[in-house]
PDB file of C-alpha atoms in Angstrom:
ATOM      1  CA  MET G 918       0.000   0.000   0.000  1.00  0.00           C
ATOM      2  CA  ARG G 919       1.262   3.463  -0.931  1.00  0.00           C
ATOM      3  CA  LEU G 920       0.759   5.893   1.929  1.00  0.00           C
ATOM      4  CA  LEU G 921      -0.744   9.252   1.116  1.00  0.00           C
ATOM      5  CA  GLY G 922       1.515  12.207   1.834  1.00  0.00           C
ATOM      6  CA  LEU G 923       0.900  15.791   2.870  1.00  0.00           C
ATOM      7  CA  GLU G 924       2.735  16.837  -0.299  1.00  0.00           C
ATOM      8  CA  GLN G 925      -0.322  15.656  -2.270  1.00  0.00           C
ATOM      9  CA  VAL G 926      -2.371  18.440  -0.709  1.00  0.00           C
ATOM     10  CA  CYS G 927      -2.326  21.342  -3.139  1.00  0.00           C
ATOM     11  CA  GLY G 928      -3.518  24.858  -2.599  1.00  0.00           C
ATOM     12  CA  SER G 929      -6.267  26.615  -4.509  1.00  0.00           C
ATOM     13  CA  ASN G 930      -8.011  29.947  -4.952  1.00  0.00           C
ATOM     14  CA  PHE G 931     -11.412  28.547  -3.973  1.00  0.00           C
ATOM     15  CA  ALA G 932     -12.746  30.953  -1.298  1.00  0.00           C
ATOM     16  CA  TYR G 933     -10.283  33.650  -2.461  1.00  0.00           C
ATOM     17  CA  GLN G 934     -12.481  35.171  -5.159  1.00  0.00           C
ATOM     18  CA  HIS G 935     -12.845  38.405  -3.156  1.00  0.00           C
ATOM     19  CA  HIS G 936      -9.104  38.654  -2.523  1.00  0.00           C
ATOM     20  CA  THR G 937      -6.289  39.231  -4.987  1.00  0.00           C
ATOM     21  CA  LEU G 938      -4.649  36.231  -6.587  1.00  0.00           C
ATOM     22  CA  GLU G 939      -1.360  37.463  -5.121  1.00  0.00           C
ATOM     23  CA  ARG G 940      -2.803  37.173  -1.612  1.00  0.00           C
ATOM     24  CA  CYS G 941      -3.943  33.627  -2.349  1.00  0.00           C
ATOM     25  CA  LEU G 942      -0.610  32.511  -3.785  1.00  0.00           C
ATOM     26  CA  ASP G 943       1.282  34.110  -0.892  1.00  0.00           C
ATOM     27  CA  ASP G 944      -0.861  32.140   1.542  1.00  0.00           C
ATOM     28  CA  MET G 945      -0.415  28.878  -0.335  1.00  0.00           C
ATOM     29  CA  ALA G 946       3.375  29.266  -0.428  1.00  0.00           C
ATOM     30  CA  GLU G 947       3.540  30.225   3.237  1.00  0.00           C
ATOM     31  CA  LEU G 948       1.389  27.202   4.091  1.00  0.00           C
ATOM     32  CA  GLY G 949       3.962  24.965   2.422  1.00  0.00           C
ATOM     33  CA  ARG G 950       2.084  24.044  -0.729  1.00  0.00           C
ATOM     34  CA  ALA G 951       4.113  23.281  -3.843  1.00  0.00           C
ATOM     35  CA  SER G 952       1.205  23.364  -6.302  1.00  0.00           C
ATOM     36  CA  VAL G 953      -2.232  24.904  -6.712  1.00  0.00           C
ATOM     37  CA  GLU G 954      -5.471  24.112  -8.436  1.00  0.00           C
ATOM     38  CA  LEU G 955      -6.510  27.295 -10.193  1.00  0.00           C
ATOM     39  CA  TRP G 956     -10.215  28.048 -10.272  1.00  0.00           C
ATOM     40  CA  GLY G 957     -10.766  29.909 -13.521  1.00  0.00           C
ATOM     41  CA  VAL G 958     -12.961  32.619 -12.108  1.00  0.00           C
ATOM     42  CA  ALA G 959     -13.051  36.394 -12.492  1.00  0.00           C
ATOM     43  CA  PRO G 960     -11.027  38.330 -11.670  1.00  0.00           C
ATOM     44  CA  HIS G 961      -8.202  35.819 -11.108  1.00  0.00           C
ATOM     45  CA  LEU G 962      -8.290  33.826 -14.346  1.00  0.00           C
ATOM     46  CA  HIS G 963     -11.514  34.289 -16.306  1.00  0.00           C
ATOM     47  CA  ILE G 964     -10.902  32.192 -19.414  1.00  0.00           C
ATOM     48  CA  PRO G 965     -12.395  34.621 -22.004  1.00  0.00           C
ATOM     49  CA  GLN G 966     -10.159  37.396 -20.629  1.00  0.00           C
ATOM     50  CA  ALA G 967      -7.028  35.280 -20.176  1.00  0.00           C
ATOM     51  CA  ASP G 968      -4.900  36.777 -22.941  1.00  0.00           C
ATOM     52  CA  SER G 969      -1.153  36.284 -23.294  1.00  0.00           C
ATOM     53  CA  ALA G 970      -0.302  39.304 -21.154  1.00  0.00           C
ATOM     54  CA  HIS G 971      -2.489  38.132 -18.299  1.00  0.00           C
ATOM     55  CA  LEU G 972      -1.088  34.608 -18.477  1.00  0.00           C
ATOM     56  CA  ARG G 973       2.478  35.956 -18.380  1.00  0.00           C
ATOM     57  CA  LYS G 974       1.519  37.846 -15.223  1.00  0.00           C
ATOM     58  CA  VAL G 975       0.016  34.743 -13.597  1.00  0.00           C
ATOM     59  CA  LYS G 976       2.999  32.617 -14.590  1.00  0.00           C
ATOM     60  CA  GLY G 977       5.319  35.184 -13.060  1.00  0.00           C
ATOM     61  CA  GLN G 978       3.348  35.197  -9.822  1.00  0.00           C
ATOM     62  CA  LEU G 979       3.558  31.411  -9.647  1.00  0.00           C
ATOM     63  CA  LEU G 980       7.267  31.294 -10.423  1.00  0.00           C
ATOM     64  CA  GLU G 981       8.080  33.929  -7.819  1.00  0.00           C
ATOM     65  CA  ARG G 982       6.598  31.608  -5.196  1.00  0.00           C
ATOM     66  CA  GLU G 983       7.904  28.358  -6.725  1.00  0.00           C
ATOM     67  CA  LEU G 984       4.362  27.125  -7.268  1.00  0.00           C
ATOM     68  CA  ALA G 985       3.185  24.794 -10.038  1.00  0.00           C
ATOM     69  CA  VAL G 986      -0.356  24.365 -11.348  1.00  0.00           C
ATOM     70  CA  SER G 987      -1.817  20.913 -10.688  1.00  0.00           C
ATOM     71  CA  CYS G 988      -5.183  21.480 -12.374  1.00  0.00           C
ATOM     72  CA  LEU G 989      -7.110  24.260 -14.116  1.00  0.00           C
ATOM     73  CA  THR G 990     -10.798  24.318 -13.178  1.00  0.00           C
ATOM     74  CA  PRO G 991     -12.745  26.783 -15.330  1.00  0.00           C
ATOM     75  CA  GLU G 992     -16.015  27.965 -13.785  1.00  0.00           C
ATOM     76  CA  GLN G 993     -18.701  26.027 -15.622  1.00  0.00           C
ATOM     77  CA  VAL G 994     -21.669  25.530 -13.333  1.00  0.00           C
ATOM     78  CA  ALA G 995     -22.747  29.058 -12.380  1.00  0.00           C
ATOM     79  CA  TYR G 996     -21.505  30.755 -15.552  1.00  0.00           C
ATOM     80  CA  PRO G 997     -23.273  30.518 -18.941  1.00  0.00           C
ATOM     81  CA  VAL G 998     -21.091  27.579 -19.951  1.00  0.00           C
ATOM     82  CA  ASN G 999     -22.864  24.365 -20.884  1.00  0.00           C
ATOM     83  CA  ILE G1000     -21.593  21.882 -23.468  1.00  0.00           C
ATOM     84  CA  ALA G1001     -24.903  19.960 -23.314  1.00  0.00           C
ATOM     85  CA  SER G1002     -27.125  22.989 -23.890  1.00  0.00           C
ATOM     86  CA  GLY G1003     -30.039  22.643 -26.265  1.00  0.00           C
ATOM     87  CA  GLU G1004     -29.177  26.073 -27.662  1.00  0.00           C
ATOM     88  CA  GLU G1005     -26.635  25.757 -30.465  1.00  0.00           C
ATOM     89  CA  TRP G1006     -25.102  29.183 -29.882  1.00  0.00           C
ATOM     90  CA  LEU G1007     -24.501  28.434 -26.205  1.00  0.00           C
ATOM     91  CA  ARG G1008     -23.114  24.993 -26.932  1.00  0.00           C
ATOM     92  CA  ASP G1009     -20.738  26.367 -29.563  1.00  0.00           C
ATOM     93  CA  GLN G1010     -19.556  29.190 -27.307  1.00  0.00           C
ATOM     94  CA  SER G1011     -19.020  26.688 -24.503  1.00  0.00           C
ATOM     95  CA  LEU G1012     -16.839  24.511 -26.699  1.00  0.00           C
ATOM     96  CA  GLN G1013     -14.748  27.519 -27.700  1.00  0.00           C
ATOM     97  CA  PHE G1014     -14.473  28.383 -24.000  1.00  0.00           C
ATOM     98  CA  PHE G1015     -12.992  24.964 -23.224  1.00  0.00           C
ATOM     99  CA  PHE G1016     -10.730  24.960 -26.270  1.00  0.00           C
ATOM    100  CA  ARG G1017      -9.257  28.189 -24.943  1.00  0.00           C
ATOM    101  CA  ALA G1018      -9.071  26.684 -21.450  1.00  0.00           C
ATOM    102  CA  ALA G1019      -6.978  23.845 -22.874  1.00  0.00           C
ATOM    103  CA  GLU G1020      -4.604  26.415 -24.370  1.00  0.00           C
ATOM    104  CA  VAL G1021      -4.391  28.169 -20.994  1.00  0.00           C
ATOM    105  CA  CYS G1022      -3.558  24.821 -19.391  1.00  0.00           C
ATOM    106  CA  SER G1023      -0.749  24.335 -21.861  1.00  0.00           C
ATOM    107  CA  GLU G1024       0.634  27.835 -21.308  1.00  0.00           C
ATOM    108  CA  LEU G1025       0.526  27.466 -17.520  1.00  0.00           C
ATOM    109  CA  GLU G1026       1.916  23.909 -17.740  1.00  0.00           C
ATOM    110  CA  SER G1027      -1.111  22.474 -15.977  1.00  0.00           C
ATOM    111  CA  PRO G1028      -1.323  18.708 -16.601  1.00  0.00           C
ATOM    112  CA  LEU G1029      -5.101  18.582 -16.045  1.00  0.00           C
ATOM    113  CA  LEU G1030      -8.173  20.399 -17.365  1.00  0.00           C
ATOM    114  CA  PHE G1031     -11.246  19.993 -15.156  1.00  0.00           C
ATOM    115  CA  LEU G1032     -14.555  19.289 -16.911  1.00  0.00           C
ATOM    116  CA  THR G1033     -18.199  18.614 -16.127  1.00  0.00           C
ATOM    117  CA  ALA G1034     -20.817  17.148 -18.446  1.00  0.00           C
ATOM    118  CA  GLY G1035     -23.175  20.127 -18.431  1.00  0.00           C
ATOM    119  CA  ARG G1036     -26.923  19.645 -18.222  1.00  0.00           C
ATOM    120  CA  GLY G1037     -29.896  19.380 -20.518  1.00  0.00           C
ATOM    121  CA  TYR G1038     -33.340  20.863 -20.248  1.00  0.00           C
ATOM    122  CA  GLU G1039     -35.364  19.197 -17.539  1.00  0.00           C
ATOM    123  CA  ASP G1040     -38.311  18.940 -19.929  1.00  0.00           C
ATOM    124  CA  GLU G1041     -36.520  17.055 -22.727  1.00  0.00           C
ATOM    125  CA  PRO G1042     -35.455  13.398 -22.891  1.00  0.00           C
ATOM    126  CA  ALA G1043     -32.159  13.006 -21.026  1.00  0.00           C
ATOM    127  CA  GLU G1044     -30.603  10.985 -23.844  1.00  0.00           C
ATOM    128  CA  VAL G1045     -30.808  14.006 -26.171  1.00  0.00           C
ATOM    129  CA  ALA G1046     -28.647  16.175 -23.907  1.00  0.00           C
ATOM    130  CA  TRP G1047     -26.456  13.153 -23.162  1.00  0.00           C
ATOM    131  CA  GLY G1048     -25.535  12.920 -26.826  1.00  0.00           C
ATOM    132  CA  ARG G1049     -24.628  16.598 -26.951  1.00  0.00           C
ATOM    133  CA  SER G1050     -22.441  16.175 -23.883  1.00  0.00           C
ATOM    134  CA  VAL G1051     -20.640  13.157 -25.356  1.00  0.00           C
ATOM    135  CA  GLU G1052     -19.872  15.071 -28.551  1.00  0.00           C
ATOM    136  CA  GLY G1053     -18.650  18.072 -26.581  1.00  0.00           C
ATOM    137  CA  LEU G1054     -16.389  16.044 -24.334  1.00  0.00           C
ATOM    138  CA  GLN G1055     -14.947  14.199 -27.312  1.00  0.00           C
ATOM    139  CA  ALA G1056     -14.092  17.490 -29.016  1.00  0.00           C
ATOM    140  CA  ILE G1057     -12.572  19.032 -25.872  1.00  0.00           C
ATOM    141  CA  THR G1058     -10.473  16.006 -24.910  1.00  0.00           C
ATOM    142  CA  HIS G1059      -9.215  15.716 -28.482  1.00  0.00           C
ATOM    143  CA  ARG G1060      -8.094  19.344 -28.554  1.00  0.00           C
ATOM    144  CA  ALA G1061      -6.557  19.108 -25.090  1.00  0.00           C
ATOM    145  CA  SER G1062      -4.678  15.962 -26.061  1.00  0.00           C
ATOM    146  CA  GLU G1063      -3.161  17.788 -29.039  1.00  0.00           C
ATOM    147  CA  LEU G1064      -1.786  20.298 -26.530  1.00  0.00           C
ATOM    148  CA  GLY G1065      -0.452  17.643 -24.171  1.00  0.00           C
ATOM    149  CA  VAL G1066      -3.175  18.211 -21.578  1.00  0.00           C
ATOM    150  CA  ALA G1067      -5.251  15.459 -19.974  1.00  0.00           C
ATOM    151  CA  CYS G1068      -8.854  16.061 -18.923  1.00  0.00           C
ATOM    152  CA  VAL G1069     -10.736  14.940 -15.835  1.00  0.00           C
ATOM    153  CA  LEU G1070     -14.508  14.716 -15.443  1.00  0.00           C
ATOM    154  CA  GLU G1071     -16.414  15.360 -12.218  1.00  0.00           C
ATOM    155  CA  PRO G1072     -19.941  14.164 -11.427  1.00  0.00           C
ATOM    156  CA  LEU G1073     -22.221  16.889 -10.110  1.00  0.00           C
ATOM    157  CA  GLN G1074     -25.039  16.873  -7.606  1.00  0.00           C
ATOM    158  CA  ARG G1075     -28.479  16.283  -9.088  1.00  0.00           C
ATOM    159  CA  VAL G1076     -29.462  19.900  -8.460  1.00  0.00           C
ATOM    160  CA  GLU G1077     -26.513  20.923 -10.672  1.00  0.00           C
ATOM    161  CA  SER G1078     -26.935  18.460 -13.539  1.00  0.00           C
ATOM    162  CA  ASN G1079     -29.302  15.857 -14.936  1.00  0.00           C
ATOM    163  CA  LEU G1080     -26.551  13.959 -16.753  1.00  0.00           C
ATOM    164  CA  VAL G1081     -23.520  12.782 -14.736  1.00  0.00           C
ATOM    165  CA  THR G1082     -24.385  12.623 -11.046  1.00  0.00           C
ATOM    166  CA  ASP G1083     -23.043   9.301  -9.736  1.00  0.00           C
ATOM    167  CA  VAL G1084     -20.644   6.437 -10.414  1.00  0.00           C
ATOM    168  CA  GLY G1085     -22.965   4.689 -12.844  1.00  0.00           C
ATOM    169  CA  SER G1086     -23.584   7.699 -15.075  1.00  0.00           C
ATOM    170  CA  LEU G1087     -19.918   8.716 -14.834  1.00  0.00           C
ATOM    171  CA  ARG G1088     -18.847   5.257 -15.989  1.00  0.00           C
ATOM    172  CA  SER G1089     -21.330   5.381 -18.865  1.00  0.00           C
ATOM    173  CA  MET G1090     -20.105   8.808 -19.944  1.00  0.00           C
ATOM    174  CA  LEU G1091     -16.453   7.719 -19.987  1.00  0.00           C
ATOM    175  CA  ASP G1092     -17.381   4.663 -22.014  1.00  0.00           C
ATOM    176  CA  ASP G1093     -19.386   6.709 -24.522  1.00  0.00           C
ATOM    177  CA  VAL G1094     -16.709   9.395 -24.869  1.00  0.00           C
ATOM    178  CA  GLY G1095     -14.087   6.687 -25.327  1.00  0.00           C
ATOM    179  CA  SER G1096     -11.149   9.010 -24.716  1.00  0.00           C
ATOM    180  CA  SER G1097      -8.154   7.551 -22.900  1.00  0.00           C
ATOM    181  CA  PRO G1098      -6.916  11.015 -21.744  1.00  0.00           C
ATOM    182  CA  LEU G1099     -10.220  11.486 -19.854  1.00  0.00           C
ATOM    183  CA  GLY G1100      -9.897  10.592 -16.190  1.00  0.00           C
ATOM    184  CA  ILE G1101     -12.266  11.215 -13.316  1.00  0.00           C
ATOM    185  CA  VAL G1102     -12.544  13.427 -10.254  1.00  0.00           C
ATOM    186  CA  ILE G1103     -13.867  12.382  -6.878  1.00  0.00           C
ATOM    187  CA  ASP G1104     -15.705  15.189  -5.128  1.00  0.00           C
ATOM    188  CA  THR G1105     -16.447  13.960  -1.620  1.00  0.00           C
ATOM    189  CA  VAL G1106     -19.602  16.082  -1.342  1.00  0.00           C
ATOM    190  CA  ALA G1107     -21.046  14.865  -4.659  1.00  0.00           C
ATOM    191  CA  MET G1108     -20.067  11.334  -3.621  1.00  0.00           C
ATOM    192  CA  ALA G1109     -21.932  11.714  -0.331  1.00  0.00           C
ATOM    193  CA  ALA G1110     -24.971  13.245  -2.041  1.00  0.00           C
ATOM    194  CA  ALA G1111     -25.140  10.167  -4.295  1.00  0.00           C
ATOM    195  CA  GLY G1112     -24.804   7.807  -1.318  1.00  0.00           C
ATOM    196  CA  GLU G1113     -21.536   6.380  -2.623  1.00  0.00           C
ATOM    197  CA  ASN G1114     -18.039   5.770  -1.271  1.00  0.00           C
ATOM    198  CA  ILE G1115     -14.428   5.393  -2.378  1.00  0.00           C
ATOM    199  CA  SER G1116     -14.849   1.656  -2.914  1.00  0.00           C
ATOM    200  CA  ASP G1117     -17.571   2.327  -5.496  1.00  0.00           C
ATOM    201  CA  TYR G1118     -15.169   4.587  -7.401  1.00  0.00           C
ATOM    202  CA  ALA G1119     -12.284   2.160  -7.026  1.00  0.00           C
ATOM    203  CA  MET G1120     -14.260  -0.706  -8.532  1.00  0.00           C
ATOM    204  CA  ALA G1121     -15.539   1.416 -11.416  1.00  0.00           C
ATOM    205  CA  PHE G1122     -12.429   3.430 -12.294  1.00  0.00           C
ATOM    206  CA  GLY G1123      -9.243   2.212 -10.618  1.00  0.00           C
ATOM    207  CA  GLU G1124      -6.273   4.197 -11.887  1.00  0.00           C
ATOM    208  CA  ASP G1125      -8.536   6.556 -13.842  1.00  0.00           C
ATOM    209  CA  ILE G1126      -9.071   8.465 -10.575  1.00  0.00           C
ATOM    210  CA  ARG G1127      -6.753  11.427 -11.119  1.00  0.00           C
ATOM    211  CA  HIS G1128      -8.000  14.242  -8.917  1.00  0.00           C
ATOM    212  CA  VAL G1129      -9.848  14.592  -5.600  1.00  0.00           C
ATOM    213  CA  HIS G1130     -11.809  17.455  -4.089  1.00  0.00           C
ATOM    214  CA  LEU G1131     -11.563  16.702  -0.370  1.00  0.00           C
ATOM    215  CA  VAL G1132     -14.350  18.650   1.307  1.00  0.00           C
ATOM    216  CA  ASP G1133     -16.614  18.185   4.274  1.00  0.00           C
ATOM    217  CA  GLY G1134     -20.384  18.497   4.076  1.00  0.00           C
ATOM    218  CA  ALA G1135     -23.687  18.099   5.848  1.00  0.00           C
ATOM    219  CA  PRO G1136     -23.791  16.119   3.621  1.00  0.00           C
ATOM    220  CA  THR G1137     -23.324  18.871   1.001  1.00  0.00           C
ATOM    221  CA  GLY G1138     -22.112  22.453   1.242  1.00  0.00           C
ATOM    222  CA  HIS G1139     -18.396  22.183   0.426  1.00  0.00           C
ATOM    223  CA  LEU G1140     -17.218  22.839   3.967  1.00  0.00           C
ATOM    224  CA  ALA G1141     -13.835  22.926   5.666  1.00  0.00           C
ATOM    225  CA  TRP G1142     -12.807  19.706   7.407  1.00  0.00           C
ATOM    226  CA  GLY G1143     -14.669  19.527  10.713  1.00  0.00           C
ATOM    227  CA  ASP G1144     -17.461  21.933   9.753  1.00  0.00           C
ATOM    228  CA  GLY G1145     -19.596  19.053   8.455  1.00  0.00           C
ATOM    229  CA  TYR G1146     -20.068  15.437   9.403  1.00  0.00           C
ATOM    230  CA  LEU G1147     -18.524  13.427   6.545  1.00  0.00           C
ATOM    231  CA  ASP G1148     -15.999  10.799   7.632  1.00  0.00           C
ATOM    232  CA  LEU G1149     -12.986  12.288   5.882  1.00  0.00           C
ATOM    233  CA  ASP G1150     -10.611  10.136   7.944  1.00  0.00           C
ATOM    234  CA  GLU G1151     -12.147   7.040   6.398  1.00  0.00           C
ATOM    235  CA  ILE G1152     -12.072   8.604   2.940  1.00  0.00           C
ATOM    236  CA  LEU G1153      -8.362   9.414   3.263  1.00  0.00           C
ATOM    237  CA  HIS G1154      -7.603   5.914   4.498  1.00  0.00           C
ATOM    238  CA  ASP G1155      -9.592   4.405   1.615  1.00  0.00           C
ATOM    239  CA  LEU G1156      -7.655   6.559  -0.866  1.00  0.00           C
ATOM    240  CA  SER G1157      -4.416   5.348   0.689  1.00  0.00           C
ATOM    241  CA  ARG G1158      -5.489   1.723   0.289  1.00  0.00           C
ATOM    242  CA  LEU G1159      -6.249   2.570  -3.327  1.00  0.00           C
ATOM    243  CA  ASN G1160      -2.644   3.813  -3.744  1.00  0.00           C
ATOM    244  CA  TYR G1161      -3.994   7.161  -4.908  1.00  0.00           C
ATOM    245  CA  SER G1162      -1.106   9.358  -6.078  1.00  0.00           C
ATOM    246  CA  GLY G1163      -2.878  12.473  -7.363  1.00  0.00           C
ATOM    247  CA  ALA G1164      -3.678  15.821  -5.810  1.00  0.00           C
ATOM    248  CA  LEU G1165      -6.077  16.558  -2.960  1.00  0.00           C
ATOM    249  CA  THR G1166      -7.730  19.970  -3.045  1.00  0.00           C
ATOM    250  CA  PHE G1167     -10.036  21.793  -0.651  1.00  0.00           C
ATOM    251  CA  GLU G1168     -12.927  23.260  -2.665  1.00  0.00           C
ATOM    252  CA  LEU G1169     -14.236  25.607   0.014  1.00  0.00           C
ATOM    253  CA  PHE G1170     -17.452  27.508  -0.562  1.00  0.00           C
ATOM    254  CA  GLY G1171     -19.818  26.944   2.351  1.00  0.00           C
ATOM    255  CA  ASP G1172     -22.198  29.857   2.860  1.00  0.00           C
ATOM    256  CA  GLY G1173     -19.652  32.362   1.573  1.00  0.00           C
ATOM    257  CA  SER G1174     -18.148  33.199   4.959  1.00  0.00           C
ATOM    258  CA  TYR G1175     -14.877  31.368   4.201  1.00  0.00           C
ATOM    259  CA  ALA G1176     -14.116  34.247   1.831  1.00  0.00           C
ATOM    260  CA  LEU G1177     -13.790  36.568   4.830  1.00  0.00           C
ATOM    261  CA  ASP G1178     -10.734  34.678   6.117  1.00  0.00           C
ATOM    262  CA  PRO G1179      -9.870  31.958   3.594  1.00  0.00           C
ATOM    263  CA  ARG G1180      -6.429  31.239   5.011  1.00  0.00           C
ATOM    264  CA  ALA G1181      -7.945  30.160   8.326  1.00  0.00           C
ATOM    265  CA  ALA G1182     -10.225  27.667   6.535  1.00  0.00           C
ATOM    266  CA  VAL G1183      -7.371  26.257   4.465  1.00  0.00           C
ATOM    267  CA  THR G1184      -5.150  25.979   7.553  1.00  0.00           C
ATOM    268  CA  GLN G1185      -7.939  24.121   9.350  1.00  0.00           C
ATOM    269  CA  CYS G1186      -8.091  21.614   6.480  1.00  0.00           C
ATOM    270  CA  ILE G1187      -4.334  21.112   6.208  1.00  0.00           C
ATOM    271  CA  SER G1188      -4.032  20.521   9.947  1.00  0.00           C
ATOM    272  CA  ALA G1189      -6.842  17.973   9.838  1.00  0.00           C
ATOM    273  CA  VAL G1190      -5.252  16.119   6.914  1.00  0.00           C
ATOM    274  CA  GLU G1191      -1.905  16.047   8.682  1.00  0.00           C
ATOM    275  CA  ALA G1192      -3.522  14.597  11.809  1.00  0.00           C
ATOM    276  CA  SER G1193      -5.432  12.040   9.767  1.00  0.00           C
ATOM    277  CA  LEU G1194      -2.384  10.930   7.792  1.00  0.00           C
ATOM    278  CA  ALA G1195      -0.510  10.394  11.045  1.00  0.00           C
ATOM    279  CA  GLN G1196      -3.068   7.703  11.893  1.00  0.00           C
ATOM    280  CA  LEU G1197      -2.430   5.698   8.722  1.00  0.00           C
ATOM    281  CA  PRO G1198      -0.829   2.292   9.366  1.00  0.00           C
ATOM    282  CA  ALA G1199       2.818   2.166   8.373  1.00  0.00           C
TER     283      ALA G1199
END
């Protein structure tokens, strides 16, 4: 069994949207992180505005702090971005959005581009939107692969999507897309909302698990470790038994109050992970 290590915990700008990116990166470096997951959100890294000058600035900020990018996660749930949309103009704009995101990944040397399947209209047959999502994911993963970037797909909660919301639908989507560079993300809140566990993911995906959002919940809410009631100790131990070698990121949103003092929330999570890892059998 490969033991998880604290070095797998990467920083992120989740909860830092109302602070400068410099403040976030300073905190992550001071907290001992070597890499960050970048949430592609305004004003930090809004994909449509991420021109070469802005990317040079971000790259410089990362280099100054000896930080690497582990994953680029463009905002794609709250924004008007939906690769499964029934509106052709929106679907086409969404594809162009992700093609540009793949280029941003390449320029920032991020190995992973974070994707979701989008959602269809609630009053149309699900298989119609499913087909649009498959086509979109095939196009995005193909373009990303040309740029040397791998993609990862996250299931969403049912209130966020009517397409990929659990292990079964995630497995079906990967099979239909048929793209070897497409791996999967475990989000512990979405996993809890679906009533699933790490073993379910391990049996369905094995080494295709390439990224983890490690967040507490009640059972949802994307909370800091200890602010919910999910058994994150058990989840970490299960990931260790799975020999998981990818990144662990805290996707902290909650009720918005983490944004008032995001460093405190991140510190709370790192301390909890460190304590949990110390309990792993040698």
